[in-house]
Coordinates of C-alpha atoms and ligand atoms in Angstrom, one line a residue:
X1 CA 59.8 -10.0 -81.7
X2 CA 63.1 -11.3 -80.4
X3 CA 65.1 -13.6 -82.0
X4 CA 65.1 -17.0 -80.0
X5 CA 67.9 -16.8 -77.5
X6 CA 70.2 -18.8 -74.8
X7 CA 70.7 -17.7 -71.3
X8 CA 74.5 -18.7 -70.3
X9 CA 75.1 -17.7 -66.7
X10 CA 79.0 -18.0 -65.2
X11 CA 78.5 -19.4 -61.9
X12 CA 81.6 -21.4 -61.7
X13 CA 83.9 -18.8 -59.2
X14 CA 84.7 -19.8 -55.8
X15 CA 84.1 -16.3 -54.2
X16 CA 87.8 -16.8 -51.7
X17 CA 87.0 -13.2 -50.7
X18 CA 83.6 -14.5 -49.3
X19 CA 85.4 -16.1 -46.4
X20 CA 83.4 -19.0 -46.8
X21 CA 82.7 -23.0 -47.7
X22 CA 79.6 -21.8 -49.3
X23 CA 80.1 -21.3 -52.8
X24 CA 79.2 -18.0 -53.4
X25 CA 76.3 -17.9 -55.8
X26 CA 74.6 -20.1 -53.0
X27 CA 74.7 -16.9 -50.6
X28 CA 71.3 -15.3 -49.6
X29 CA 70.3 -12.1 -50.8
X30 CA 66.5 -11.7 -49.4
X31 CA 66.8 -15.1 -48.3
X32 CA 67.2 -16.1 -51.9
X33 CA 70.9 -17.5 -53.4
X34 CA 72.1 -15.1 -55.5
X35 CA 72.0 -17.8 -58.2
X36 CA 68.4 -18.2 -57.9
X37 CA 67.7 -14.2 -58.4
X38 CA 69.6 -14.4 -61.6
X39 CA 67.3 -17.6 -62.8
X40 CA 64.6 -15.6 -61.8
X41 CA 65.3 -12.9 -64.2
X42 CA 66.6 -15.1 -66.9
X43 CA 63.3 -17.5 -67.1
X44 CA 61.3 -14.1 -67.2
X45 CA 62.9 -13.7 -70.3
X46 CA 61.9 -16.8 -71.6
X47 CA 64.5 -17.9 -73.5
X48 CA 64.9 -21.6 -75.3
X49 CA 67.7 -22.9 -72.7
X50 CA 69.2 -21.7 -69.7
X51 CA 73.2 -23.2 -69.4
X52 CA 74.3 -22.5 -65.5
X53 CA 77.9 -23.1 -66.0
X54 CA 79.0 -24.2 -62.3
X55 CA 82.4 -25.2 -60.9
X56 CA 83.4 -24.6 -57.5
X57 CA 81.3 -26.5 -55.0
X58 CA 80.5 -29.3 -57.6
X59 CA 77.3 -30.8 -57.0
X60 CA 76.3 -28.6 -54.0
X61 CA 75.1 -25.6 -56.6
X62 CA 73.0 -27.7 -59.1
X63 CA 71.7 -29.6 -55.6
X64 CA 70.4 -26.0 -54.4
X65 CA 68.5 -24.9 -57.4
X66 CA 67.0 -28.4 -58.6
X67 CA 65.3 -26.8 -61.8
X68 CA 65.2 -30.0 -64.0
X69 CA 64.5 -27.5 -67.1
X70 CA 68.0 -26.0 -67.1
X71 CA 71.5 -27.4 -68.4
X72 CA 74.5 -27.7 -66.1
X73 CA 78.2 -27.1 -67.6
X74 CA 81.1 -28.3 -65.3
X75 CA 84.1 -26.4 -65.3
X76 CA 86.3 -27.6 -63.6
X77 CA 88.8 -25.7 -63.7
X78 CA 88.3 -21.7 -63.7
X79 CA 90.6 -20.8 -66.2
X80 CA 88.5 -17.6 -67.5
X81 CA 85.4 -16.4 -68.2
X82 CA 85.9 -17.3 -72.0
X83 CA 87.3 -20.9 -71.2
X84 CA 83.7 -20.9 -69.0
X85 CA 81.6 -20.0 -71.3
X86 CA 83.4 -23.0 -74.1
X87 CA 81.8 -25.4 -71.2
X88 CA 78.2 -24.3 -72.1
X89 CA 78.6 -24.3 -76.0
X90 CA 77.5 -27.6 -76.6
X91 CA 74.2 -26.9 -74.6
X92 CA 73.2 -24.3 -76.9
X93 CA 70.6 -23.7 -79.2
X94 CA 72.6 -22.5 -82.5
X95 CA 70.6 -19.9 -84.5
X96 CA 69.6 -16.6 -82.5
X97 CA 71.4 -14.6 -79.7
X98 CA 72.9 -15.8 -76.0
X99 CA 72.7 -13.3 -73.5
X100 CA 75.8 -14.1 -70.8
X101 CA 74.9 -13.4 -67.0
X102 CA 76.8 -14.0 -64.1
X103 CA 75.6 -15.6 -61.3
X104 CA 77.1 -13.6 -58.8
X105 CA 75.4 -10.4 -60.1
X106 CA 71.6 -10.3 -58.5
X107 CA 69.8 -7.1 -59.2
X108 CA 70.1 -6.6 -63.1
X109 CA 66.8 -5.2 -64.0
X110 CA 64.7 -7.0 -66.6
X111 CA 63.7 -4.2 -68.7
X112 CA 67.8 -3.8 -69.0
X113 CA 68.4 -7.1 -69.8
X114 CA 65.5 -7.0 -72.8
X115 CA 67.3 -4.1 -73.7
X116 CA 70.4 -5.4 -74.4
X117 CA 69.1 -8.8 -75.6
X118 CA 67.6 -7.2 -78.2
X119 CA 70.1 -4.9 -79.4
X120 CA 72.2 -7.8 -80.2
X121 CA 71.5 -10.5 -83.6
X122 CA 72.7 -12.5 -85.9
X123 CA 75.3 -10.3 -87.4
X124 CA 75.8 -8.2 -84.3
X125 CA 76.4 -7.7 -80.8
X126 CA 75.8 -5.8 -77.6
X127 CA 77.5 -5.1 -74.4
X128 CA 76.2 -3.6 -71.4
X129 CA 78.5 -1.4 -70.2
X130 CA 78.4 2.2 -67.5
X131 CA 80.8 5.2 -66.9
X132 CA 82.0 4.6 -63.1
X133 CA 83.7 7.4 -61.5
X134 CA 86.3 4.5 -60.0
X135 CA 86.4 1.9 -63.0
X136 CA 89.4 0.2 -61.4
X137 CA 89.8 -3.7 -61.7
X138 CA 87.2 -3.5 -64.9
X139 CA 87.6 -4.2 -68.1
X140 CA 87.8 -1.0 -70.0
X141 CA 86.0 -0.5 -73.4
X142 CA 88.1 0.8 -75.9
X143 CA 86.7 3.3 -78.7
X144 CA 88.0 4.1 -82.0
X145 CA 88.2 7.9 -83.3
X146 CA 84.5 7.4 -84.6
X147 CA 83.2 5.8 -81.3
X148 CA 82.4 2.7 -82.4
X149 CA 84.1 0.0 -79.8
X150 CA 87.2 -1.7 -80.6
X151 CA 88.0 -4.1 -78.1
X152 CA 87.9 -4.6 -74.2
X153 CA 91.2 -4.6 -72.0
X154 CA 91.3 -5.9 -68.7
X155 CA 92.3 -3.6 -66.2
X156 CA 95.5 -6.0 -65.2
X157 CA 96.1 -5.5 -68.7
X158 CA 95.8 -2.4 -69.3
X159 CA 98.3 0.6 -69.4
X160 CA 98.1 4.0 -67.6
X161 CA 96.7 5.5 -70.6
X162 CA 93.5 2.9 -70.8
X163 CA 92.8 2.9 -67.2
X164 CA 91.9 6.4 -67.4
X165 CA 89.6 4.8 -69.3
X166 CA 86.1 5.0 -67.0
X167 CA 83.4 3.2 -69.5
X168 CA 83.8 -0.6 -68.2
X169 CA 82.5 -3.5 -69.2
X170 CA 79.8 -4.9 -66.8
X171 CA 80.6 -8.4 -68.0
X172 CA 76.9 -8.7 -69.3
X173 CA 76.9 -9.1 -73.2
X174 CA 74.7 -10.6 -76.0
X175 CA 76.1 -12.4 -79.1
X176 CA 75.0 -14.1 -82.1
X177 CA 75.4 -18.0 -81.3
X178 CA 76.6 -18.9 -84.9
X179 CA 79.8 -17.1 -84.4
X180 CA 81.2 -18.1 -80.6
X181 CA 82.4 -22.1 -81.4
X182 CA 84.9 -19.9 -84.1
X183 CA 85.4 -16.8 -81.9
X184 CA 86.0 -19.0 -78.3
X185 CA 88.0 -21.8 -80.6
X186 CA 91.0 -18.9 -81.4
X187 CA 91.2 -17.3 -77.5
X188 CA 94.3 -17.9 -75.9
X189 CA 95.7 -17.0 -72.2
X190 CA 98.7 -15.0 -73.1
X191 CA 97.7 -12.0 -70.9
X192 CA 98.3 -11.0 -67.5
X193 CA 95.9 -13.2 -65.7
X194 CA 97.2 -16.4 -67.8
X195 CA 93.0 -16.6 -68.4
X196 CA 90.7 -17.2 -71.3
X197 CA 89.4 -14.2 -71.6
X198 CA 86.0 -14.4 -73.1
X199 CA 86.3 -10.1 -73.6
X200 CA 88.9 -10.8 -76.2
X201 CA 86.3 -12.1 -78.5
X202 CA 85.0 -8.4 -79.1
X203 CA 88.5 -7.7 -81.1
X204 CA 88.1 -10.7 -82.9
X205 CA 84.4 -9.5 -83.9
X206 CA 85.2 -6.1 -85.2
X207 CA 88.2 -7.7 -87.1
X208 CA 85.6 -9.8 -88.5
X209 CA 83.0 -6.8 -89.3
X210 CA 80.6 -7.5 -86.8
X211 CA 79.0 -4.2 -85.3
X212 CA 79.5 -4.1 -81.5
X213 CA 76.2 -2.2 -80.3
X214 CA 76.6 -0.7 -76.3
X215 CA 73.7 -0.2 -73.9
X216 CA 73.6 1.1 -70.2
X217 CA 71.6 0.3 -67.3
X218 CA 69.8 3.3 -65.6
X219 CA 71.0 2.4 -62.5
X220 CA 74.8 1.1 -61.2
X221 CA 73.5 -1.3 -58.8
X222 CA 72.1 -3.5 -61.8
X223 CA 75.7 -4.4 -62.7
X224 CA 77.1 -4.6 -59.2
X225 CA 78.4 -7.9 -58.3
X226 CA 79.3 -9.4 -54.7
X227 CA 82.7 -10.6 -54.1
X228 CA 83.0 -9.9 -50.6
X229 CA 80.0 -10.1 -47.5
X230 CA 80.4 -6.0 -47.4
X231 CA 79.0 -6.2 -51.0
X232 CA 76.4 -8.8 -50.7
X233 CA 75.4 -6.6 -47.3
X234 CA 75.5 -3.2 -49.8
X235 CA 73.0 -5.2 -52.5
X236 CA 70.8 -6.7 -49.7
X237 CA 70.4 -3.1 -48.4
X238 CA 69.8 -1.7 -52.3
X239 CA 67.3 -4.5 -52.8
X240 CA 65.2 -3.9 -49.7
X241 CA 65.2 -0.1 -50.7
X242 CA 63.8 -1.1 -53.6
X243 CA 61.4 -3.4 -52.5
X244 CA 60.1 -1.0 -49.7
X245 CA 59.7 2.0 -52.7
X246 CA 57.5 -0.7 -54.7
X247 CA 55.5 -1.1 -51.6
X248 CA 55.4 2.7 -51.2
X249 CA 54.2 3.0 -54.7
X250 CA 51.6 1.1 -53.9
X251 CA 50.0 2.9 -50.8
X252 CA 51.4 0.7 -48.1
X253 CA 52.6 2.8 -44.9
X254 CA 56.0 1.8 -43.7
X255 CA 57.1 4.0 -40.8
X256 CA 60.5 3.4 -42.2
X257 CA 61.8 2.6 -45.8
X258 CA 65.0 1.7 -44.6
X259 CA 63.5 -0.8 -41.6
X260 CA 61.8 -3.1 -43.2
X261 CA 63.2 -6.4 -44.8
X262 CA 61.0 -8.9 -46.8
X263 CA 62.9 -11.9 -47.9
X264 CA 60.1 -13.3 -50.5
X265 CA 56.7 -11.5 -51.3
X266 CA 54.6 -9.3 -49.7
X267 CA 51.4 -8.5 -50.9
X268 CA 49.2 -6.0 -49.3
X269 CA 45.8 -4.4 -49.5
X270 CA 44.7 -0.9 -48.9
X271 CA 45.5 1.2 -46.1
X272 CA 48.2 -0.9 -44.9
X273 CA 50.8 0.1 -42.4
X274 CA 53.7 -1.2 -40.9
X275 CA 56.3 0.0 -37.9
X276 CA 60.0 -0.3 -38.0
X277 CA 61.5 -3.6 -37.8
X278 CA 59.5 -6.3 -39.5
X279 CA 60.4 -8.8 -41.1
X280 CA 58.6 -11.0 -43.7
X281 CA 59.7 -14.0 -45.0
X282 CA 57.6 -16.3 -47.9
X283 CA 54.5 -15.5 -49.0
X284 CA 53.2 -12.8 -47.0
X285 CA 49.8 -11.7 -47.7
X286 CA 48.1 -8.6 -45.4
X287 CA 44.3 -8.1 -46.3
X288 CA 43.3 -4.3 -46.4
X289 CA 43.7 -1.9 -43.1
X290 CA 46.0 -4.7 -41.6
X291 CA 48.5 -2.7 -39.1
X292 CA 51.8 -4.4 -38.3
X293 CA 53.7 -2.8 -34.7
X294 CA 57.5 -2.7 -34.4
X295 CA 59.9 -6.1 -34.6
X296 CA 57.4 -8.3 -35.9
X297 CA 58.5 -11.4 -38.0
X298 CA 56.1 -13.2 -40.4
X299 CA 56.8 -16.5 -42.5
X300 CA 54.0 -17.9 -44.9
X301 CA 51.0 -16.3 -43.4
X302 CA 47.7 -14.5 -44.8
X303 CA 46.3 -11.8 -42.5
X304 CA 42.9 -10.9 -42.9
X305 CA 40.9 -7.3 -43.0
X306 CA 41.4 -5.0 -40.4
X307 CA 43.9 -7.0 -38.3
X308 CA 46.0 -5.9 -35.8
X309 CA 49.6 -7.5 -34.7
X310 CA 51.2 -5.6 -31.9
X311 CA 54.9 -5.2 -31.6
X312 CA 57.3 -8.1 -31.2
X313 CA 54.8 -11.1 -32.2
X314 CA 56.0 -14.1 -34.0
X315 CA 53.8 -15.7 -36.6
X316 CA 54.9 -18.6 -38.8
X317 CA 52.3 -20.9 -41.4
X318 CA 49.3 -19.3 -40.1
X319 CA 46.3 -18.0 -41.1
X320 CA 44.6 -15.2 -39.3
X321 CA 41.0 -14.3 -40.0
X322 CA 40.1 -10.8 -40.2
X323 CA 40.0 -8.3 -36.8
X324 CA 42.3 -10.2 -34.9
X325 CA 43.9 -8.3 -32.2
X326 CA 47.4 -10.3 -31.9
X327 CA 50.2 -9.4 -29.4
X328 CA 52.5 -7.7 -28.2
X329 CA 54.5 -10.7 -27.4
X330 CA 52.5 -13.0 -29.6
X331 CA 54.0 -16.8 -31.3
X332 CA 51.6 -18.2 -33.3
X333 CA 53.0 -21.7 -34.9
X334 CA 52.5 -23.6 -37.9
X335 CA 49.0 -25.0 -38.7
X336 CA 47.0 -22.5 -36.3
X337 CA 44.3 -20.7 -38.0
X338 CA 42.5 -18.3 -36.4
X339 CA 38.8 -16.8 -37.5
X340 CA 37.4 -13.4 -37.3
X341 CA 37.8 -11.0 -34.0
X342 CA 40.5 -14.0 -32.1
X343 CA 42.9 -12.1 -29.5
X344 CA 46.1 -13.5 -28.7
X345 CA 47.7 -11.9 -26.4
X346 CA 51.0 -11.2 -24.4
X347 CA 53.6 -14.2 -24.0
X348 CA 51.0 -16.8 -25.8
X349 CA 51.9 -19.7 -27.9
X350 CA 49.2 -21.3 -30.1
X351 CA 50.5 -24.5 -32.4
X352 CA 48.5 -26.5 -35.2
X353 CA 45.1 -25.0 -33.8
X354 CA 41.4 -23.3 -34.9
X355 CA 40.3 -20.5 -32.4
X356 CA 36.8 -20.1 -34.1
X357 CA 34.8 -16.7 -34.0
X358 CA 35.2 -14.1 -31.0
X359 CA 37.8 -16.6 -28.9
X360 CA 40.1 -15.0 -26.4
X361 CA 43.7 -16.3 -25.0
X362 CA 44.8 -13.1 -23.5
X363 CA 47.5 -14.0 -21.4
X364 CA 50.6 -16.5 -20.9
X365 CA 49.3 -19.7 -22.3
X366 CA 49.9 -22.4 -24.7
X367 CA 47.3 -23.7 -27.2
X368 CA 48.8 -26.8 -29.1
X369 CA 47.0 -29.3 -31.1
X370 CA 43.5 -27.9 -30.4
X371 CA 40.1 -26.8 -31.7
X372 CA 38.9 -23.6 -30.0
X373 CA 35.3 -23.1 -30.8
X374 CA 33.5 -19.7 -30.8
X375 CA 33.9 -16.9 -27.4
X376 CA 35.7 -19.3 -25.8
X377 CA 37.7 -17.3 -22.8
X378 CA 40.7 -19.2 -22.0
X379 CA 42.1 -17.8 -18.9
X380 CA 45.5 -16.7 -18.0
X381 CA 48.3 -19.2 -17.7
X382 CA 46.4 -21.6 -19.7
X383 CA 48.1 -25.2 -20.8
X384 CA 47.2 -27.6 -22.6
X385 CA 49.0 -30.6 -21.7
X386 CA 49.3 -32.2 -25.9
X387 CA 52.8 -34.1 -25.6
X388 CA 52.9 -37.6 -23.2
X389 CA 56.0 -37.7 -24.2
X390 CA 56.1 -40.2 -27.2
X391 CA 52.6 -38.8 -28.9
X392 CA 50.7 -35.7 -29.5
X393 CA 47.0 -35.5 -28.8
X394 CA 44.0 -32.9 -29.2
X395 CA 42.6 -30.9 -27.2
X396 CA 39.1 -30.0 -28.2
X397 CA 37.4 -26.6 -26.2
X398 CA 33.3 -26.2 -27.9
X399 CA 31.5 -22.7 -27.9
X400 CA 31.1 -20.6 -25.1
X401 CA 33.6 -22.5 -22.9
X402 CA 34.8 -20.5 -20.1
X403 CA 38.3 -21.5 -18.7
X404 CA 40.0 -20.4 -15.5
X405 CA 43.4 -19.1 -15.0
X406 CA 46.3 -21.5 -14.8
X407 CA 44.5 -24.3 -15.9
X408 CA 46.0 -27.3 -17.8
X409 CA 44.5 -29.3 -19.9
X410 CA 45.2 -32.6 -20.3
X411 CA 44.9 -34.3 -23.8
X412 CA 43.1 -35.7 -24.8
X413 CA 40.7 -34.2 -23.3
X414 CA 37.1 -32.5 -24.5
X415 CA 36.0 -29.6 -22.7
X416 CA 31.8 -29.5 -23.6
X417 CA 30.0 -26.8 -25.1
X418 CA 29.2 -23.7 -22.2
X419 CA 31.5 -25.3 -19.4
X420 CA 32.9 -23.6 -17.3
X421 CA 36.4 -25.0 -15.4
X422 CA 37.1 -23.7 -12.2
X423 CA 40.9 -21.1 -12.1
X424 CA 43.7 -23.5 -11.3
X425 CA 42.3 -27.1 -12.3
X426 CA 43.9 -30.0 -13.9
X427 CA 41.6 -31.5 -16.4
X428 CA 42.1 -35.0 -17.2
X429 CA 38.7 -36.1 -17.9
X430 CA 36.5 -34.9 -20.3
X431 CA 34.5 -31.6 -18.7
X432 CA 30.5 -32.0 -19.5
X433 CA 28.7 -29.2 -21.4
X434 CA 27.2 -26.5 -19.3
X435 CA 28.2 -27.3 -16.1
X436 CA 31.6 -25.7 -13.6
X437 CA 34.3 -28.6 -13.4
X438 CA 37.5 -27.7 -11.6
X439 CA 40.1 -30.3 -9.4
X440 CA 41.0 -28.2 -6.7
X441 CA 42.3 -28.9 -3.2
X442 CA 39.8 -27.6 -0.5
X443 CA 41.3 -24.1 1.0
X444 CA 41.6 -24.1 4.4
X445 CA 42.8 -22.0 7.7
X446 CA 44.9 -22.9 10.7
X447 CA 43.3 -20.3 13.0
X448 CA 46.1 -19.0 15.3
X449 CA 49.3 -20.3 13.5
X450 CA 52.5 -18.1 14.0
X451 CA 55.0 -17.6 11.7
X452 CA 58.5 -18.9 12.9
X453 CA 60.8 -15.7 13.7
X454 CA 64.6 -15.0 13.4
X455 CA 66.6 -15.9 16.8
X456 CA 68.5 -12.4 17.7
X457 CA 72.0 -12.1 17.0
X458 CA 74.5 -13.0 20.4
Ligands
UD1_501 C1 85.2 -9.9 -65.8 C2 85.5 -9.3 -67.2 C3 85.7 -7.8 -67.0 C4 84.5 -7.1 -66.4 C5 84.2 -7.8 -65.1 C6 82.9 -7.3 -64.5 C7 86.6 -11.1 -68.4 C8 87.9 -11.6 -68.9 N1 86.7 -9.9 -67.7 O1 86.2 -9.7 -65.0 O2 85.9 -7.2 -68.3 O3 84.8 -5.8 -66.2 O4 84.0 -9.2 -65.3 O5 82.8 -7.8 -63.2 O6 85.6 -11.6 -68.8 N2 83.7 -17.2 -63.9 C9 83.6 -18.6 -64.3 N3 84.6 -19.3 -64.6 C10 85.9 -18.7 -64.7 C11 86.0 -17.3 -64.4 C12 84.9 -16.6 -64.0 O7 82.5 -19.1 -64.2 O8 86.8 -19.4 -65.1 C13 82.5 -16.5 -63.5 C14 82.6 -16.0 -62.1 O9 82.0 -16.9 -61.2 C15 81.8 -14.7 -62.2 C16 82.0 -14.2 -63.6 O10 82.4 -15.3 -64.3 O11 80.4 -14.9 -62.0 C17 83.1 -13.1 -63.7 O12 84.2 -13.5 -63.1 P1 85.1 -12.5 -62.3 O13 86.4 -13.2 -61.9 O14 84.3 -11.9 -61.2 O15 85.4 -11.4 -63.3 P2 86.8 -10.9 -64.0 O16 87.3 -12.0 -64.8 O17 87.6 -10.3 -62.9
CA502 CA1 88.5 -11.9 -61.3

């Protein structure tokens, strides 16, 4: 078991190289702040508090996360990572280990963190630090003639000798809580930085006989931070590579790897595939043999069995029963929910509606507010007319309606079960059940009219 443990993440930087008013935990990474990735990880953990120690942007970072479970350090000043982490002390459980994260570092793997949590204890602690082949701007870890670590320089402060150095310190450390109110109490800035330098508490630990333990991640992105938008671009790219091999793993088809981005979860069945381009946002969940064509986007929507969504369609809080041909060209809207064997078609819009069993919209027409009962065929350039303006009203179309092309609909409006309405009508009164309704001005031919013609030129 592991000993009981704090979660400290440093979160109070401004990020200048962001370019930005946004402070820079707050940026997205799979539409997700960076911040918020490292909470994920840190409550998976499970540890007895979590002390976000926040700083530039003021309110504005607490405001985005609103977790009432965690503890918020001000520091108001960014005077070093040591000076942060004196911010969170008095938010901390005492007995056990705190595990320091940084906010601005997103894809540290769990199994890595539990690693290093638990190499740390009471009377010992653990860094997580890597070899890089270019370690410059890290601190370096220094080694004695035994290879036990001595004490981490920064690289400003460091001489030609130590930067050769190319083990680094990540940042990421554990250490015994008891200890850090004396440790952090005895730092001082006189280095090059003129910082509190929380790294200089690893001197003072050996000098103090505590063993300094050292793990490594199996992978450099874990510790890669983002300090600039070409970095956050690099992890966003690193993330979806990863999320697209998980999905590989799990038998999904992607045409691929590298064009697909989900910002959220995706959950899929079997025998699932999915073209280049997509894009899925929420909580995505595609029922088995689901096939997804090229550009597609998809926010908060379940997709039943068998379903297929042709390229470039548009689907946000919507539920789509299963055998649904949808697309190309497709927008389905919040609130719709479609039953089994529904086509949408090309350049269609359907809003806050139920298309029930076998329905059709095929072609260029806009379904808002309605209910859509079973076979209905609703013809080409279809409207219904749900906004006077000031309110929205229903539309309500019963089984085994059959609608003409470039018919509106105006709402509300009840279209009876078996009706028919005649290709280019205006409804404005409800249509009876079984019988053909259309408004329609009577066709009719001027026998021997000429068209004008063009007077010659002079
Ligand atoms: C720090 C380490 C360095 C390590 C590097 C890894 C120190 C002194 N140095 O460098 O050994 O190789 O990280 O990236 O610890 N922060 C605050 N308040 C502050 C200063 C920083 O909250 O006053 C936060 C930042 O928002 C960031 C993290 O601490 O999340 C690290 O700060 P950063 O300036 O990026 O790291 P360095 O100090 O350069
Ligand atoms: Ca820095």
């Amino acid at each position: 078991m592991t000993a009981p443990f704090n979660i400290v993440v440093l979160a109070a930087g401004r990020g200048t190289r962001m370019v930005s008013d946004l402070p820079k935990v707050l940026h997205p990474l799979a539409g997700k702040s960076l911040l918020a990735h490292v909470l994920d990880s840190a409550r998976q953990l499970d540890p007895l508090q979590i002390c976000v120690v926040y700083g530039y942007g003021g309110d504005a970072v607490p405001n985005a996360i609103a977790d009432t479970t965690i503890a918020w350090a001000l520091q108001a000043e960014q005077l070093g990572t040591g000076h942060a982490l004196m911010q969170a002390l008095p938010h901390l459980a005492d007995s056990g280990v705190t595990l320091i994260l940084y906010g601005d570092v997103p894809l540290t793997q769990l199994e890595t963190l539990r690693e290093l949590s638990a190499l740390a204890a009471q009377d010992s602690l653990a860094l997580l630090t890597i070899e890089l082949a270019d370690p410059t701007g890290y601190g370096r870890i220094v080694r004695d003639t035994h290879g036990a670590v001595s004490s981490i320089v920064e690289h400003k402060d460091a001489d030609a000798g130590l930067r050769e150095i190319r083990e680094i310190n990540t940042g990421l450390m554990a250490l015994p809580t008891h200890l850090l109110a004396g440790w952090l109490n005895r730092l001082s800035n006189d280095n090059a930085q003129r910082e509190y330098y929380l790294t200089d508490i690893i001197g003072m630990a050996v000098a103090d006989g505590v063993p300094v333990r050292t793990c490594s991640p199996r992978h450099e992105w874990e510790i890669l931070g983002v300090n600039s938008k070409l970095q956050l671009a690099e992890l966003e790219r690193r993330y979806q590579l990863n999320t697209a091999q998980h999905l590989l793993v799990q038998g999904v088809t992607l045409y691929d790897p590298a064009r697909i981005d989900v910002r959220g979860s995706l959950t899929c069945g079997r025998e699932v595939v999915i073209d280049v381009n997509c894009v899925f946002e929420g909580s995505v969940v595609l029922a088995d043999g689901v096939q997804i064509g090229a550009n597609c986007v998809l926010r908060d929507v379940r997709v039943g069995a068998g379903t297929q969504i042709a390229a470039f369609s548009h689907i946000v809080e919507a539920e789509l029963g299963a055998d649904n041909h949808i697309g190309p060209f497709a927008r389905i809207r919040p609130g719709s929910v479609l039953a089994a064997q529904v086509h949408v078609g090309n350049f269609v819009e359907v809003k806050n509606s139920q298309v029930d069993v076998g329905s059709k919209i095929n072609h260029l027409s806009y379904v808002g507010d309605s209910t859509v009962g079973k076979r209905v065929n609703v013809g080409a350039g279809t409207i219904t007319c749900n906004y006077d303006g000031a309110n929205k009203h229903r539309t309500v179309i019963e089984d085994d309606v059959f609608i003409g092309s470039d018919t509106q609909l105006v709402a509300p409006v009840t279209v009876g079960k078996g009706a028919t309405i005649g290709a280019g009508s205006t409804i404005t009164k409800d249509a009876p059940a079984g019988e053909l309704t259309l408004s329609r001005s009577k066709q009719l031919t001027i026998n021997g009219w000429q068209r004008p013609v063009k007077k010659p030129k002079v």
